[in-house]
Coordinates of C-alpha atoms and ligand atoms in Angstrom, one line a residue:
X127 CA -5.5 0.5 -72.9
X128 CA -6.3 3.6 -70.8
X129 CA -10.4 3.9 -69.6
X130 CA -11.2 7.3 -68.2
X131 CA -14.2 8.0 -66.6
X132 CA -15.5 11.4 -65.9
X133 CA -18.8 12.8 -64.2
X134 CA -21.5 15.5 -65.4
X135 CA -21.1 18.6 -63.6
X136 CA -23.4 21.9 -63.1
X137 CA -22.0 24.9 -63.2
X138 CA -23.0 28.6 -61.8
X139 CA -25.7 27.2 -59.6
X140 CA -27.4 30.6 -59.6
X141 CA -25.2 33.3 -58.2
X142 CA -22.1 32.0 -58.7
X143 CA -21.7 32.3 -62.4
X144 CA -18.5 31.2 -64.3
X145 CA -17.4 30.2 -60.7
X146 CA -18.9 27.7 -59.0
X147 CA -19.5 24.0 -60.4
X148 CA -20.6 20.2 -58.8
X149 CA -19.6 17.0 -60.2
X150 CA -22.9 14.9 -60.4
X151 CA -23.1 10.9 -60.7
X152 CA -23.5 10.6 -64.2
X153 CA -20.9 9.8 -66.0
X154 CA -18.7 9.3 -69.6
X155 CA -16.5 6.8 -70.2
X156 CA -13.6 6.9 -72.4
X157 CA -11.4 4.4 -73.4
X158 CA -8.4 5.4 -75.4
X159 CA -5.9 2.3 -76.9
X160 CA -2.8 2.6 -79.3
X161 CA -3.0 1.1 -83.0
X162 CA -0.6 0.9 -85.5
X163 CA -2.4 3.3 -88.0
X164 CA -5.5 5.6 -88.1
X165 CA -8.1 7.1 -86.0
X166 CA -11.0 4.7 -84.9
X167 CA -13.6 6.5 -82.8
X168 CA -16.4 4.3 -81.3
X169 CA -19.9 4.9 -79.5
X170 CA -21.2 7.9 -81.1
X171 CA -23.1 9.7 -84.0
X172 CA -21.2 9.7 -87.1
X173 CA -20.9 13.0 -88.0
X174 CA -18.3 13.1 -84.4
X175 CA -16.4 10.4 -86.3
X176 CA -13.4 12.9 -86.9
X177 CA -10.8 14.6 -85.9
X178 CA -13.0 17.4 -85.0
X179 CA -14.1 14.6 -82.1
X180 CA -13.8 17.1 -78.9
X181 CA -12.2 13.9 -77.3
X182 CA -9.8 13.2 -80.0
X183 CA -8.6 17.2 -80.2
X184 CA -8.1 17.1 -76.5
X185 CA -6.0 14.1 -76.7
X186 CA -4.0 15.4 -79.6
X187 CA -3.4 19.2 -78.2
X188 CA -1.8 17.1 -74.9
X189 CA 0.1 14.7 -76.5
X190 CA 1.6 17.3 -78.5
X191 CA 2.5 19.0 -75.0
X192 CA 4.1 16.2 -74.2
X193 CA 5.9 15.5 -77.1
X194 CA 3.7 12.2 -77.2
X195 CA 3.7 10.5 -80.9
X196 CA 1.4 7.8 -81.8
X197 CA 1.1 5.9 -84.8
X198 CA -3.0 5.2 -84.2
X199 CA -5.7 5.5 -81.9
X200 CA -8.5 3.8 -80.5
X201 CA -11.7 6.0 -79.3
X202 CA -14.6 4.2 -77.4
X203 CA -17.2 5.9 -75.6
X204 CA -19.9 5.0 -73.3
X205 CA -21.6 8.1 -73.0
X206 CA -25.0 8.5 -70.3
X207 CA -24.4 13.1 -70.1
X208 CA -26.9 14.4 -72.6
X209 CA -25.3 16.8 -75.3
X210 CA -25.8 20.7 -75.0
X211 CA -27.7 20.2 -71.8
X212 CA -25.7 22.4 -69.3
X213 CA -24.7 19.3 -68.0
X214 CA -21.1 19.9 -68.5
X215 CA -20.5 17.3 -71.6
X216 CA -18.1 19.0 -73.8
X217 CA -16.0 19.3 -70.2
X218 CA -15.9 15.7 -69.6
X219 CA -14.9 15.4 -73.3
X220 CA -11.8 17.1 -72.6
X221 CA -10.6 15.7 -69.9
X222 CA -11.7 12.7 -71.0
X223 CA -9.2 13.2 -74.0
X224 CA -6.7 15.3 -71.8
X225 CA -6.5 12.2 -68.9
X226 CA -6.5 9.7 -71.4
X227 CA -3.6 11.0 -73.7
X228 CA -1.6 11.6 -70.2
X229 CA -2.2 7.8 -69.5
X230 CA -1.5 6.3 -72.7
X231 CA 1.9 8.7 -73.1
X232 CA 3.0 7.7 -69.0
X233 CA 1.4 9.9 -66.4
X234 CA 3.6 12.9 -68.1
X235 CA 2.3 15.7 -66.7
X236 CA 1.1 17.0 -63.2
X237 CA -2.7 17.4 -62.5
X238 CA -2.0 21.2 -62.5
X239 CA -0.6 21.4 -65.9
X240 CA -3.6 18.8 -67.4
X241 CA -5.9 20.9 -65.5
X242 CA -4.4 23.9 -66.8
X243 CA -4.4 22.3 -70.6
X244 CA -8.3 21.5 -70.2
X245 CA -9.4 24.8 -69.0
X246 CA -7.7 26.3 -71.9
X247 CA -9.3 24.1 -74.3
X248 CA -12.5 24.4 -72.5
X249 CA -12.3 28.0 -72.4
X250 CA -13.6 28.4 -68.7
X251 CA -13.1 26.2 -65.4
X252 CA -16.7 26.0 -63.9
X253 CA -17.1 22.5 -65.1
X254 CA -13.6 21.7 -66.1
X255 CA -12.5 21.8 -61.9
X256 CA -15.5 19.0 -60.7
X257 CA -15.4 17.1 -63.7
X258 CA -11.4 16.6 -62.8
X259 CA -11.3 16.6 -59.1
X260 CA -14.9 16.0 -58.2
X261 CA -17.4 17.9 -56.0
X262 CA -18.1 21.4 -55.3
X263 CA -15.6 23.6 -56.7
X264 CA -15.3 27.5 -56.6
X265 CA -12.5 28.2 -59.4
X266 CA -11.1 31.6 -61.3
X267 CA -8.9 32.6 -64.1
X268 CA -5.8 35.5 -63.4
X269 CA -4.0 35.9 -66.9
X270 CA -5.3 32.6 -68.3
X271 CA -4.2 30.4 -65.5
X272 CA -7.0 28.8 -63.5
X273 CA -7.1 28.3 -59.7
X274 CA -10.0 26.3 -58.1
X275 CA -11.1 25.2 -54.5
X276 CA -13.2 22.7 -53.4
X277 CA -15.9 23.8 -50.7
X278 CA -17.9 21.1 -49.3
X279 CA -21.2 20.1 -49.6
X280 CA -24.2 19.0 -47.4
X281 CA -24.9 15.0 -47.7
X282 CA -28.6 15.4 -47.5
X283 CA -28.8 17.8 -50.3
X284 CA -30.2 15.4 -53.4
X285 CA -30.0 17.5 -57.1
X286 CA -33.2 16.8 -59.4
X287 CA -32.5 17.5 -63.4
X288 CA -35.2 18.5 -65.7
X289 CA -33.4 17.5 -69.1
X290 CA -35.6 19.5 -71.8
X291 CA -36.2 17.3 -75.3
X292 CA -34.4 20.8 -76.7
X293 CA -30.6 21.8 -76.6
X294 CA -29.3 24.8 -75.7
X295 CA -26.2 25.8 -77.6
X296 CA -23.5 27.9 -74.6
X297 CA -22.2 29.7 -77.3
X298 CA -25.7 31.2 -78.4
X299 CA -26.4 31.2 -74.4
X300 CA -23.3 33.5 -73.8
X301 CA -24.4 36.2 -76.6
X302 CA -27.8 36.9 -75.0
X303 CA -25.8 38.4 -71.6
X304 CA -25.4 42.2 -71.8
X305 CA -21.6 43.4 -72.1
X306 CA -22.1 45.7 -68.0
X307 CA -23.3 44.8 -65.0
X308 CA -25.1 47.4 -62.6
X309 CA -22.9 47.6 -59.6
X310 CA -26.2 46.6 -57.8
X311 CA -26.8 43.5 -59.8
X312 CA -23.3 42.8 -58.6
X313 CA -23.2 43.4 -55.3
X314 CA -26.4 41.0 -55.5
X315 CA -24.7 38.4 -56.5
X316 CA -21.2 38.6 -54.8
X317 CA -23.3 38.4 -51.6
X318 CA -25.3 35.4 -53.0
X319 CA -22.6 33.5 -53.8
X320 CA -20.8 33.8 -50.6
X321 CA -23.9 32.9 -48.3
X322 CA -24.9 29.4 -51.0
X323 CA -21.1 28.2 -50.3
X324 CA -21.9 28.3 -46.5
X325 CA -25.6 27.3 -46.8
X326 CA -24.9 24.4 -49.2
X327 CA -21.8 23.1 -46.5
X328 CA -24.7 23.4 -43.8
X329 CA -27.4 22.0 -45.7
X330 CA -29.5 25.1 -44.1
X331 CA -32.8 25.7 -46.3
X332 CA -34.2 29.0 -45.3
X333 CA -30.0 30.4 -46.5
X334 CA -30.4 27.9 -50.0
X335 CA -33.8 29.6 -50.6
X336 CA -32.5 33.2 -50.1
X337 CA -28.9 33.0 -51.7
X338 CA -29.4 30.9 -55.0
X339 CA -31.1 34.1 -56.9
X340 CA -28.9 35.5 -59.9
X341 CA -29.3 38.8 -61.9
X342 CA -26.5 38.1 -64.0
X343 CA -27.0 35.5 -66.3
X344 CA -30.3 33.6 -65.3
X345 CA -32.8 36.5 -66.2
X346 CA -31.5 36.7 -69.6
X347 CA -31.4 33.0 -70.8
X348 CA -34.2 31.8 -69.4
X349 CA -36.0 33.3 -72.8
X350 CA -33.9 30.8 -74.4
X351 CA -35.3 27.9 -72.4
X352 CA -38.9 27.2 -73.4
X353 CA -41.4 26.4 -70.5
X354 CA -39.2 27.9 -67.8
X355 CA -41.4 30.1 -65.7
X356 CA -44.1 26.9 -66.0
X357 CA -41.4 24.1 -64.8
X358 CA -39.8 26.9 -61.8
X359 CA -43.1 27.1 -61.0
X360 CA -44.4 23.4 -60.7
X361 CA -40.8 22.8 -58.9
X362 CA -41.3 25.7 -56.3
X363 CA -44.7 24.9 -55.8
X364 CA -43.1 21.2 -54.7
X365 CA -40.7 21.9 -52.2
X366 CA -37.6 22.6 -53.9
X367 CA -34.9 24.6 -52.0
X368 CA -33.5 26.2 -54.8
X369 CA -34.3 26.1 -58.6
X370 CA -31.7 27.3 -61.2
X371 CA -30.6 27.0 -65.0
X372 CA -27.6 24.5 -64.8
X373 CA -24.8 25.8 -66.8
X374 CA -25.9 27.7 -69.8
X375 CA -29.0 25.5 -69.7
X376 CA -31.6 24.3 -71.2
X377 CA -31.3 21.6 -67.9
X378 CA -33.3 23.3 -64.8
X379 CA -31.7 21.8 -62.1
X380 CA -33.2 21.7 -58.5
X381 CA -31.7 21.5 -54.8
X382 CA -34.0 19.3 -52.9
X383 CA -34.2 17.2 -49.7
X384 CA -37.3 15.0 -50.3
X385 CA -35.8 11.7 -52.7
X386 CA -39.5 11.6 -53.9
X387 CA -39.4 14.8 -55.6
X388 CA -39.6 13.1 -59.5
X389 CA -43.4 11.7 -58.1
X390 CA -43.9 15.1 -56.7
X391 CA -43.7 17.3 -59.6
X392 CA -44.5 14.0 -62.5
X393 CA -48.2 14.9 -63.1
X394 CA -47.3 18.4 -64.1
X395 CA -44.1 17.9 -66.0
X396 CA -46.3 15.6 -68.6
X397 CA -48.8 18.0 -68.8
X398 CA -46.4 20.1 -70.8
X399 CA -46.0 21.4 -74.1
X400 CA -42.0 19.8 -74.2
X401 CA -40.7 16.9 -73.1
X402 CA -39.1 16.9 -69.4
X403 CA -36.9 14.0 -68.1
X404 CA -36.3 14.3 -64.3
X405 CA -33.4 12.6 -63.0
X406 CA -32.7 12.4 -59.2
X407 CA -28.9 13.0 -59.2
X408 CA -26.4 13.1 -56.2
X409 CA -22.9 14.8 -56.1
X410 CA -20.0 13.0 -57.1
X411 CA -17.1 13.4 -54.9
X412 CA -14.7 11.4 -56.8
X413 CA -13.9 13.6 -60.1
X414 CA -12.2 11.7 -63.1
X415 CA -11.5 8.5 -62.4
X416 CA -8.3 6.9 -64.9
X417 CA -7.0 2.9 -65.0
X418 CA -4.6 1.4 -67.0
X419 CA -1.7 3.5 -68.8
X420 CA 0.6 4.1 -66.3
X421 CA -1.8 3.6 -63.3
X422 CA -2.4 0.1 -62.6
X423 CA -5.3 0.8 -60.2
X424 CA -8.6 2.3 -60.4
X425 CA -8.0 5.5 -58.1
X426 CA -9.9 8.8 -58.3
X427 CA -8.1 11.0 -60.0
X428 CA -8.7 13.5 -57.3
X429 CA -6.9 11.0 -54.6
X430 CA -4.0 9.8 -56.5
X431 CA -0.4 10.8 -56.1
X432 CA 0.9 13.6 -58.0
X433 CA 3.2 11.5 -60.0
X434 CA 4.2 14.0 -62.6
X435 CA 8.0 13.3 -64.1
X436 CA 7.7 17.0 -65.6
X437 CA 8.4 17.7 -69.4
Ligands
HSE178 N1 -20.3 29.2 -66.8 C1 -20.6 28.8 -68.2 C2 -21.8 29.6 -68.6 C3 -20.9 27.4 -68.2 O1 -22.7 29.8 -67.9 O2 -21.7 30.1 -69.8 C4 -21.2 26.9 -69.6 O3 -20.9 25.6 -69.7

């Protein structure tokens, strides 16, 4: 039996879209176990009961890599990262299923080639780099190969969700983005970006306030988010550094200092028309975390040993 567990992550935060991403404390857990026949899959709705299960299709891609067969499988989830939040879910999916098949099959393949598999499955490594290796990650694609690198990140900086009753679907969020940017809009951002990275290492508020604004994707998908200007607003109005759609959204995610914040901002989030769950949540500097299998210890999988014996 292999158990895989791997954090939320949000992605963008602001400027830095399709780039930058955090691994949060919140986590799914996978665990994966040979049978002798069939395909069991365990802790979720049933209509994920299949092999369209984004778990089981990341397991099966990499044990096809490897050149992996088994007769059955096992699924269980324990899952706490709401679905079609922004809250990187369908990332953790994959490498849950991309860890776990590596595990079960022997600790195959290196972490670059399992983080290579996931991105491509994933599509893009925003969430896919601090969901494997854990907290704040700047990463980018040349000719379908990612490349991430971790930055660090203040201690005192605390992250407040507001997880909407709604769901945003990426896909739809991704349509809504105009095909140019104005070289302006760019420039704006590039800037951003680079400024966050060294405000967010420093924990230096007045630089979080002034670098977290985006004109590339944030302007366009908030439409999609109901209540947004009335929740940035009650959020600004209490304090927070830096308030920004996490991923493709719905979640509004926060950078704040004061651990009080949910009381702060409680007796105006009821008042809405939607239901707002505010979760305090602090970075995660672990990444994916797999036991069993081949590993006999329960060792970040950011820390371990590159133990790859190649395919
Ligand atoms: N960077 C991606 C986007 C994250 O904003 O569309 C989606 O999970």
């Amino acid at each position: 039996m292999v158990k895989v567990q791997v954090p939320a992550s949000t992605a963008n935060i602001g400027p830095g879209f399709d780039t930058l991403g955090l691994a949060l404390k919140l986590y799914n857990i996978y665990f994966f176990e040979e049978l002798q026949e069939g395909l069991i899959i365990d802790g979720c709705p049933q209509k994920f009961k299949n092999e369209n299960n984004l778990v089981y299709k990341a397991f099966k891609i990499t044990a096809d890599k490897i050149g992996f067969k088994i007769k059955g499988l096992k699924i269980t989830m324990e899952t706490d990262i709401p679905v079609s939040r922004g809250l990187g879910s369908s990332a953790a999916c994959v490498v849950g299923g991309v860890l776990g098949a590596n595990a079960l099959a022997g600790n195959i393949l290196s972490k670059e080639e399992l983080f290579n598999i996931a991105v491509e499955i994933e599509g893009h490594p925003d969430n896919i780099a601090p969901a494997m290796f854990g907290g704040l990650t700047a990463s980018l694609m040349l000719e379908s190969k990612p490349y991430y690198v971790k930055h660090e990140i203040n201690k005192d900086l605390k992250l407040c969700a507001l997880i909407p009753e709604f769901e945003v679907n990426t896909s739809e969020a991704r349509k809504v983005l105009p095909c140019k940017v104005d070289y302006k809009e760019a420039v704006h951002n590039i800037s951003r970006t680079a400024v966050l990275l060294k405000a967010l290492q420093t924990g230096n508020e007045e630089m979080i306030k002034l670098s977290i604004d985006d004109l590339l994707h944030q302007p366009y998908r908030k439409l999609l988010i109901y209540e947004y200007d009335k929740v940035s607003e009650i959020c600004k109005n209490n304090d927070s550094l830096a308030v920004f759609i996490s991923g493709a959204g719905p979640t509004i995610m926060n950078i704040v200092k004061n651990s009080n914040f949910t009381k702060l901002i409680q007796n105006d989030i009821i008042n809405l028309a939607y239901k707002w769950n505010a979760k305090m949540l602090e970075t995660d500097f672990d990444g994916a975390v797999v036991t069993g299998g081949y590993n006999d210890k329960e060792v970040p999988y950011s820390k371990q040993k590159n133990t790859s014996r190649g395919i």
